[in-house]
Coordinates of C-alpha atoms and ligand atoms in Angstrom, one line a residue:
M1 CA 49.6 -9.3 9.0
A2 CA 46.7 -11.1 8.8
D3 CA 44.0 -9.5 7.6
A4 CA 41.5 -9.9 10.8
A5 CA 44.4 -8.8 13.0
R6 CA 44.1 -5.0 11.1
A7 CA 41.5 -3.3 11.1
N8 CA 39.2 -1.9 8.3
L9 CA 39.1 1.8 8.4
L10 CA 35.8 1.4 6.6
D11 CA 34.2 0.4 10.1
F12 CA 34.6 3.9 11.5
D13 CA 32.9 6.9 11.5
R14 CA 34.3 10.2 11.9
D15 CA 35.0 9.7 15.9
G16 CA 36.0 5.9 15.7
M17 CA 38.7 7.1 13.0
R18 CA 40.0 9.9 15.2
D19 CA 39.8 7.0 18.6
F20 CA 41.7 4.6 15.9
F21 CA 44.4 7.8 14.8
A22 CA 44.6 8.5 18.5
G23 CA 45.5 5.3 19.4
L24 CA 48.7 5.5 17.2
G25 CA 49.4 9.0 18.7
E26 CA 48.5 10.8 15.8
K27 CA 46.4 14.1 15.8
P28 CA 42.6 14.0 15.1
W29 CA 43.5 16.1 11.3
R30 CA 45.5 12.8 10.3
A31 CA 42.4 11.1 10.4
D32 CA 40.1 13.4 8.8
Q33 CA 43.1 13.5 5.9
V34 CA 43.1 9.7 5.8
M35 CA 38.7 10.0 5.6
K36 CA 39.2 12.5 2.6
W37 CA 41.8 10.0 0.5
I38 CA 39.2 6.7 1.0
Y39 CA 35.7 8.9 0.3
H40 CA 36.6 12.1 -1.7
R41 CA 39.3 10.2 -3.8
L42 CA 38.2 6.7 -3.5
E43 CA 41.9 5.4 -2.8
N44 CA 42.6 2.2 -0.5
N45 CA 46.2 2.1 -1.1
F46 CA 47.6 3.7 1.8
E47 CA 51.3 4.2 -0.4
A48 CA 49.1 6.7 -2.6
M49 CA 48.2 8.9 0.0
T50 CA 51.0 10.6 -0.3
D51 CA 50.3 14.0 2.0
L52 CA 50.5 11.4 5.2
G53 CA 54.2 11.4 5.6
K54 CA 56.6 8.8 5.1
S55 CA 56.3 7.5 8.9
L56 CA 52.4 7.1 9.2
R57 CA 52.3 5.6 5.3
E58 CA 54.6 3.2 6.3
K59 CA 53.0 2.3 9.5
L60 CA 49.4 2.2 8.6
P61 CA 49.5 -0.7 6.4
E62 CA 50.9 -2.7 9.5
V63 CA 47.7 -1.7 11.2
A64 CA 45.1 -0.7 9.3
L65 CA 43.6 -1.3 5.5
V66 CA 40.9 -0.5 3.6
A67 CA 39.1 -3.6 2.2
P68 CA 35.6 -2.7 0.4
P69 CA 33.6 -6.1 -0.7
R70 CA 34.6 -7.6 -3.6
A71 CA 32.5 -7.9 -7.0
L72 CA 31.3 -11.7 -7.6
L73 CA 29.1 -10.5 -10.4
D74 CA 29.0 -7.2 -12.4
K75 CA 25.4 -6.4 -14.6
A76 CA 24.4 -3.5 -16.6
S77 CA 20.8 -3.5 -17.5
S78 CA 19.8 -2.0 -21.2
D79 CA 17.9 0.7 -19.2
G80 CA 21.1 1.4 -17.5
T81 CA 20.7 0.2 -14.2
R82 CA 23.5 -1.6 -12.9
K83 CA 23.6 -4.4 -10.4
W84 CA 26.7 -5.9 -8.4
L85 CA 26.9 -9.2 -6.2
L86 CA 28.8 -8.2 -3.3
G87 CA 31.0 -11.2 -1.5
M88 CA 31.1 -10.9 2.0
D89 CA 32.7 -14.1 3.1
A90 CA 33.0 -17.9 1.7
G91 CA 29.1 -18.4 1.7
N92 CA 27.1 -15.1 1.4
A93 CA 27.0 -12.2 -1.0
V94 CA 24.6 -9.3 -1.1
E95 CA 23.2 -7.2 -4.1
T96 CA 23.2 -3.6 -4.9
V97 CA 21.7 -1.9 -7.5
Y98 CA 22.8 1.6 -9.4
I99 CA 19.3 3.3 -10.5
P100 CA 20.4 6.3 -13.0
E101 CA 17.9 9.0 -13.4
P102 CA 18.2 12.5 -15.7
T103 CA 18.5 14.5 -12.6
R104 CA 19.7 12.0 -9.9
G105 CA 21.6 8.5 -9.5
T106 CA 20.2 6.3 -6.6
L107 CA 22.3 3.6 -5.0
C108 CA 20.0 0.8 -3.7
V109 CA 22.1 -0.6 -0.4
S110 CA 21.4 -4.2 1.1
S111 CA 21.9 -4.1 5.2
Q112 CA 21.8 -7.7 5.8
I113 CA 22.6 -11.0 4.5
G114 CA 19.3 -12.6 3.5
C115 CA 16.1 -11.1 5.8
G116 CA 14.3 -12.3 8.7
L117 CA 11.2 -11.1 8.0
N118 CA 9.3 -13.1 5.8
C119 CA 7.6 -10.8 3.8
T120 CA 5.4 -12.7 1.4
F121 CA 5.8 -11.0 -1.8
C122 CA 9.5 -10.3 -1.2
S123 CA 12.5 -12.7 -2.8
T124 CA 14.8 -11.8 -0.2
G125 CA 12.5 -13.2 2.3
T126 CA 12.3 -16.8 0.5
Q127 CA 16.0 -16.9 1.0
G128 CA 16.2 -17.0 4.6
F129 CA 18.7 -14.7 7.1
N130 CA 22.7 -15.7 7.5
R131 CA 23.5 -12.3 9.3
N132 CA 23.8 -8.6 9.6
L133 CA 26.4 -6.8 7.8
A134 CA 29.0 -4.8 9.5
A135 CA 29.0 -0.9 9.2
S136 CA 32.4 -1.5 6.2
E137 CA 30.1 -4.2 4.3
I138 CA 27.7 -1.6 3.9
I139 CA 29.3 1.9 3.3
G140 CA 31.5 -0.6 1.5
Q141 CA 28.9 -1.2 -1.7
V142 CA 28.6 2.8 -1.6
W143 CA 32.6 2.5 -2.0
H144 CA 32.4 0.2 -4.6
A145 CA 29.6 1.4 -6.9
A146 CA 31.4 5.0 -6.5
K147 CA 34.7 3.7 -7.4
Q148 CA 33.0 1.7 -10.4
L149 CA 30.8 4.3 -11.5
G150 CA 33.6 7.3 -11.4
N151 CA 32.2 9.4 -8.4
V152 CA 35.6 11.0 -8.0
T153 CA 34.4 14.4 -7.3
H154 CA 31.9 16.3 -5.3
Q155 CA 30.6 18.2 -8.5
Q156 CA 29.7 15.0 -10.5
R157 CA 28.3 13.3 -8.6
R158 CA 27.2 9.8 -10.2
I159 CA 25.2 8.8 -7.0
T160 CA 23.5 11.3 -5.7
N161 CA 20.9 9.4 -3.4
V162 CA 21.2 6.5 -1.0
V163 CA 18.3 4.2 -0.3
M164 CA 18.8 1.2 2.6
M165 CA 16.1 -0.5 0.5
G166 CA 17.8 -3.5 -0.7
M167 CA 18.1 -6.8 1.0
G168 CA 17.2 -6.9 4.7
E169 CA 15.6 -5.4 7.5
P170 CA 18.1 -2.5 8.3
L171 CA 16.6 -1.1 11.7
L172 CA 17.3 -4.9 13.1
N173 CA 21.3 -4.2 12.2
F174 CA 20.6 -0.8 14.2
D175 CA 24.1 0.5 14.9
N176 CA 26.0 -0.8 11.9
V177 CA 23.5 1.5 9.9
V178 CA 23.5 4.6 11.4
K179 CA 27.3 4.3 11.5
A180 CA 27.6 3.6 7.3
M181 CA 24.6 6.5 7.1
S182 CA 26.5 8.6 9.3
L183 CA 29.5 8.4 6.6
M184 CA 27.3 8.5 3.6
R185 CA 26.0 11.8 5.0
D186 CA 29.7 13.3 6.9
D187 CA 31.7 16.3 4.6
L188 CA 34.6 13.9 5.1
G189 CA 32.5 10.9 3.8
F190 CA 30.5 10.9 0.8
G191 CA 28.2 14.4 1.9
L192 CA 25.0 13.6 0.6
A193 CA 22.2 15.9 2.4
S194 CA 20.5 14.3 4.9
K195 CA 16.9 14.1 2.8
R196 CA 18.8 12.1 0.2
V197 CA 19.8 9.4 2.3
T198 CA 17.0 7.1 2.9
L199 CA 16.1 4.2 5.4
S200 CA 13.1 2.0 4.4
T201 CA 11.9 -0.1 7.1
A202 CA 9.0 -2.7 7.3
G203 CA 8.0 -0.8 10.7
V204 CA 9.9 -1.8 13.5
V205 CA 8.2 0.9 15.8
P206 CA 10.8 1.2 19.1
M207 CA 13.9 1.6 16.2
I208 CA 12.1 4.2 14.3
D209 CA 12.0 6.7 17.5
K210 CA 15.1 5.4 18.3
L211 CA 16.6 6.0 14.9
G212 CA 14.6 10.2 15.7
E213 CA 17.3 10.0 18.5
V214 CA 20.3 9.9 16.7
A215 CA 20.2 10.4 12.6
D216 CA 18.8 12.8 10.4
V217 CA 17.5 11.0 7.2
S218 CA 14.4 10.6 5.5
L219 CA 12.2 7.6 6.4
A220 CA 10.1 5.1 3.9
V221 CA 7.8 2.7 5.7
S222 CA 6.7 -0.4 3.5
L223 CA 3.1 -0.5 4.0
H224 CA 1.2 -2.1 1.5
A225 CA -2.2 -2.6 3.0
P226 CA -4.1 -0.1 4.9
N227 CA -5.8 -2.6 7.5
D228 CA -4.2 -4.6 9.9
E229 CA -5.8 -7.9 8.5
L230 CA -4.7 -7.5 5.1
R231 CA -1.1 -6.1 6.4
T232 CA -0.4 -9.2 8.3
Q233 CA -1.3 -11.5 5.6
L234 CA 1.5 -9.4 3.8
V235 CA 4.4 -8.4 6.6
P236 CA 4.0 -10.7 9.6
L237 CA 5.7 -8.3 11.5
N238 CA 2.3 -6.7 11.6
K239 CA 1.4 -8.5 14.1
R240 CA 4.1 -7.1 16.5
W241 CA 3.3 -3.9 15.8
G242 CA 0.1 -2.9 14.1
I243 CA -0.6 0.2 11.5
A244 CA -2.2 2.5 14.1
E245 CA 1.2 2.4 16.3
L246 CA 3.6 2.4 13.1
L247 CA 1.7 5.3 11.9
D248 CA 2.1 7.3 15.6
A249 CA 6.1 6.4 15.4
C250 CA 6.2 7.8 12.0
A251 CA 3.9 10.7 13.2
R252 CA 6.8 11.4 16.3
Y253 CA 9.7 10.8 13.6
A254 CA 8.0 13.5 11.4
A255 CA 7.5 16.0 14.2
R256 CA 11.1 15.4 14.6
K257 CA 12.6 16.1 11.9
P258 CA 10.9 18.5 9.6
R259 CA 13.1 18.8 7.1
A260 CA 12.7 14.4 6.5
T261 CA 10.5 13.1 4.0
I262 CA 8.0 10.1 5.0
T263 CA 7.2 8.0 2.2
F264 CA 5.1 5.0 2.6
E265 CA 5.8 2.3 -0.1
Y266 CA 2.9 0.3 -1.6
T267 CA 3.7 -2.9 -3.9
L268 CA 0.2 -3.4 -5.7
M269 CA -0.4 -7.0 -6.6
K270 CA -3.2 -7.9 -8.4
G271 CA -6.8 -8.9 -6.7
V272 CA -4.4 -8.7 -2.7
N273 CA -4.8 -5.0 -2.0
D274 CA -5.1 -2.9 -5.6
T275 CA -9.5 -2.5 -5.0
P276 CA -10.8 1.2 -5.3
A277 CA -12.3 0.3 -1.8
L278 CA -8.5 0.0 -0.1
A279 CA -7.5 3.2 -2.2
K280 CA -9.9 4.7 0.0
Q281 CA -8.6 3.3 3.1
L282 CA -5.2 4.2 2.6
V283 CA -7.0 8.2 2.2
K284 CA -8.2 8.0 5.2
L285 CA -4.7 6.5 7.0
M286 CA -2.9 9.2 5.3
R287 CA -4.8 12.3 7.0
R288 CA -3.2 10.9 9.9
L289 CA 0.6 12.9 9.0
P290 CA 2.5 14.5 6.1
G291 CA 3.6 11.8 4.0
K292 CA 3.4 10.9 0.3
V293 CA 2.8 7.8 -1.1
N294 CA 5.3 5.6 -3.5
L295 CA 3.1 2.8 -5.3
I296 CA 5.1 -0.2 -6.5
P297 CA 4.3 -2.4 -9.2
F298 CA 4.6 -6.1 -8.3
N299 CA 7.6 -7.6 -9.4
P300 CA 7.3 -11.3 -10.1
F301 CA 10.4 -13.7 -8.8
P302 CA 10.3 -17.7 -9.7
G303 CA 7.8 -19.5 -6.9
T304 CA 5.5 -16.3 -6.3
Q305 CA 2.0 -16.7 -6.3
Y306 CA 1.4 -13.3 -6.6
E307 CA 0.7 -11.4 -10.2
R308 CA 1.7 -7.4 -10.8
S309 CA -1.4 -5.7 -10.8
D310 CA -2.6 -4.0 -14.5
E311 CA -2.2 -0.7 -15.5
T312 CA -6.0 0.9 -15.6
V313 CA -6.0 -0.8 -11.8
I314 CA -2.6 0.9 -11.1
R315 CA -4.1 4.2 -12.6
D316 CA -7.2 4.2 -10.8
F317 CA -5.6 3.3 -7.3
Q318 CA -3.0 6.5 -7.8
T319 CA -6.2 8.8 -9.0
V320 CA -8.0 7.9 -5.8
L321 CA -5.5 9.0 -3.9
L322 CA -3.9 12.2 -5.9
N323 CA -8.1 13.4 -6.1
A324 CA -8.3 13.2 -2.7
G325 CA -4.7 15.3 -2.2
V326 CA -2.2 12.6 -1.1
Q327 CA 0.9 13.0 -3.3
T328 CA 1.5 9.3 -4.9
M329 CA 3.9 8.2 -7.3
V330 CA 4.1 5.1 -9.1
R331 CA 7.6 4.0 -9.1
R332 CA 8.5 2.6 -12.6
T333 CA 10.3 -0.7 -12.6
R334 CA 13.6 -0.6 -13.5
G335 CA 16.7 -3.4 -14.2
G336 CA 13.9 -5.9 -14.6
D337 CA 16.2 -7.6 -17.1
I338 CA 19.0 -8.2 -14.9
D339 CA 16.3 -9.2 -11.7
A340 CA 17.9 -5.9 -10.2
A341 CA 13.9 -4.4 -9.6
C342 CA 12.7 -4.0 -5.6
G343 CA 11.7 -7.1 -4.1
Q344 CA 14.0 -9.3 -6.7
L345 CA 17.0 -8.8 -4.6
K346 CA 18.7 -12.4 -4.2
G347 CA 22.4 -12.2 -3.2
K348 CA 23.9 -15.7 -2.5
V349 CA 22.4 -16.3 1.4
A350 CA 23.7 -19.0 3.2
D351 CA 20.3 -19.6 4.7
R352 CA 20.5 -20.3 8.7
T353 CA 16.8 -20.4 9.0
R354 CA 15.6 -23.1 6.8
R355 CA 13.4 -20.7 5.5
H356 CA 14.7 -21.1 1.6
A357 CA 14.6 -25.1 1.9
D358 CA 10.8 -24.8 2.8
F359 CA 10.2 -22.5 0.2
Q360 CA 11.5 -24.7 -2.4
R361 CA 9.8 -27.4 -1.0
R362 CA 5.9 -25.7 -1.2
V363 CA 7.0 -23.9 -4.8
E364 CA 7.8 -28.0 -5.6
A365 CA 4.8 -28.9 -4.6
A366 CA 2.6 -26.3 -6.4
R367 CA 4.1 -27.5 -9.4
A368 CA 3.5 -31.2 -8.8
S369 CA 0.1 -30.2 -7.9
E370 CA -0.4 -28.3 -11.0
V371 CA 1.0 -31.5 -13.4
Q372 CA -1.5 -33.0 -11.6
A373 CA -4.6 -30.8 -12.4
D374 CA -3.3 -30.9 -16.0
A375 CA -3.1 -34.9 -16.2
A376 CA -6.3 -34.8 -15.3
Ligands
SAH1 N1 13.2 -4.3 4.9 C1 12.8 -3.3 4.2 C2 14.3 -2.5 3.1 C3 13.5 -3.1 2.2 S1 13.1 -2.7 1.1 C4 11.5 -2.6 4.2 O1 10.6 -3.6 4.4 O2 11.6 -1.7 4.0 C5 12.6 -2.9 -0.5 C6 11.5 -2.2 -1.2 O3 10.4 -3.1 -1.8 C7 9.9 -2.4 0.1 O4 9.2 -1.7 0.3 C8 9.6 -3.9 -0.2 O5 7.9 -4.2 0.6 C9 9.4 -4.0 -1.4 N2 9.2 -5.1 -2.3 C10 9.5 -6.1 -1.5 N3 9.2 -7.2 -2.8 C11 8.7 -6.3 -3.4 C12 8.5 -7.0 -4.7 N4 8.1 -8.4 -5.3 N5 8.1 -6.3 -5.8 C13 7.8 -4.8 -5.8 N6 7.9 -4.8 -4.3 C14 9.1 -5.3 -3.6

């Protein structure tokens, strides 16, 4: 039977799975059994699910499949970081990155093909936007990585944390992201603790409140500037919801989820947002709610106008925050040699916004004027 007519079981959370099996005249525990095969044993072949009973094992392939995305590329960095380019449909692919550290393994997952937000310092933004990923395409990234890494048992997990920090704005693909995150956390799914699943947003304020109502995950907010004038230049979404509104939403989230951590991401760009005066403004903002700051040295990509701040400037910025009692980390760049660092993910986007073509034109024009200046 054609794939389109069969349900991809990766699209169902626990309730959805039970409904699907009820539709087949099966008891809820059958759905639970299949979930364990899929997410604990990383099995996608119904034939191998030996405890299901022969008639169900024969019926399932006719109505369902477990179809994770296919890897088009698999790259390993010298520092152990791994990046997969995963094909989603004929014209599109997204990137998923695994970052091993001594005490944890973090998987960075994409939520959309491209991104519509156009943050000026992010490579994904220059790629334009195509569409939201389905829940199966989001949890499928975790499934694929887990299978590749041999994440088989709960005792020896390779993936201990998932961050929705890949391509796209997760809060603009709300339902599918929430469903996929529930599978990351469900004991019948990947069974991760709520604080080990983090959603990162550029600040879609109403959706932060909605997230607080339906999910229990950690929150990361891409702040990047401590005042509205500067933030609007870097994150155009700030025109819609300014810093005050954003921080109020974060405070409501923190009040509702005392166990969740809230992290403010701040990408440091040379001469743009890295002065001690701005660090002091940031300290004032941080007094308003419990949260920590994650400083990300800017990662360059072809055609960008920005540069990474100098190491001493990064240290000084961090020191201002630490001296004021704000917990502040510098996120060390990983996987730079395979373009797997923050803001470098590009995937393959059949751009429907023409933004990529505009970006290319601007880059070409800038190059042409440099050549002219050199010649003059
Ligand atoms: N749209 C969401 C998810 C993307 S997360 C969000 O904005 O939070 C990716 C993180 O990397 C964000 O904090 C983003 O602002 C940051 N980032 C983007 N481009 C970067 C770059 N070139 N260098 C360093 N960090 C970057």
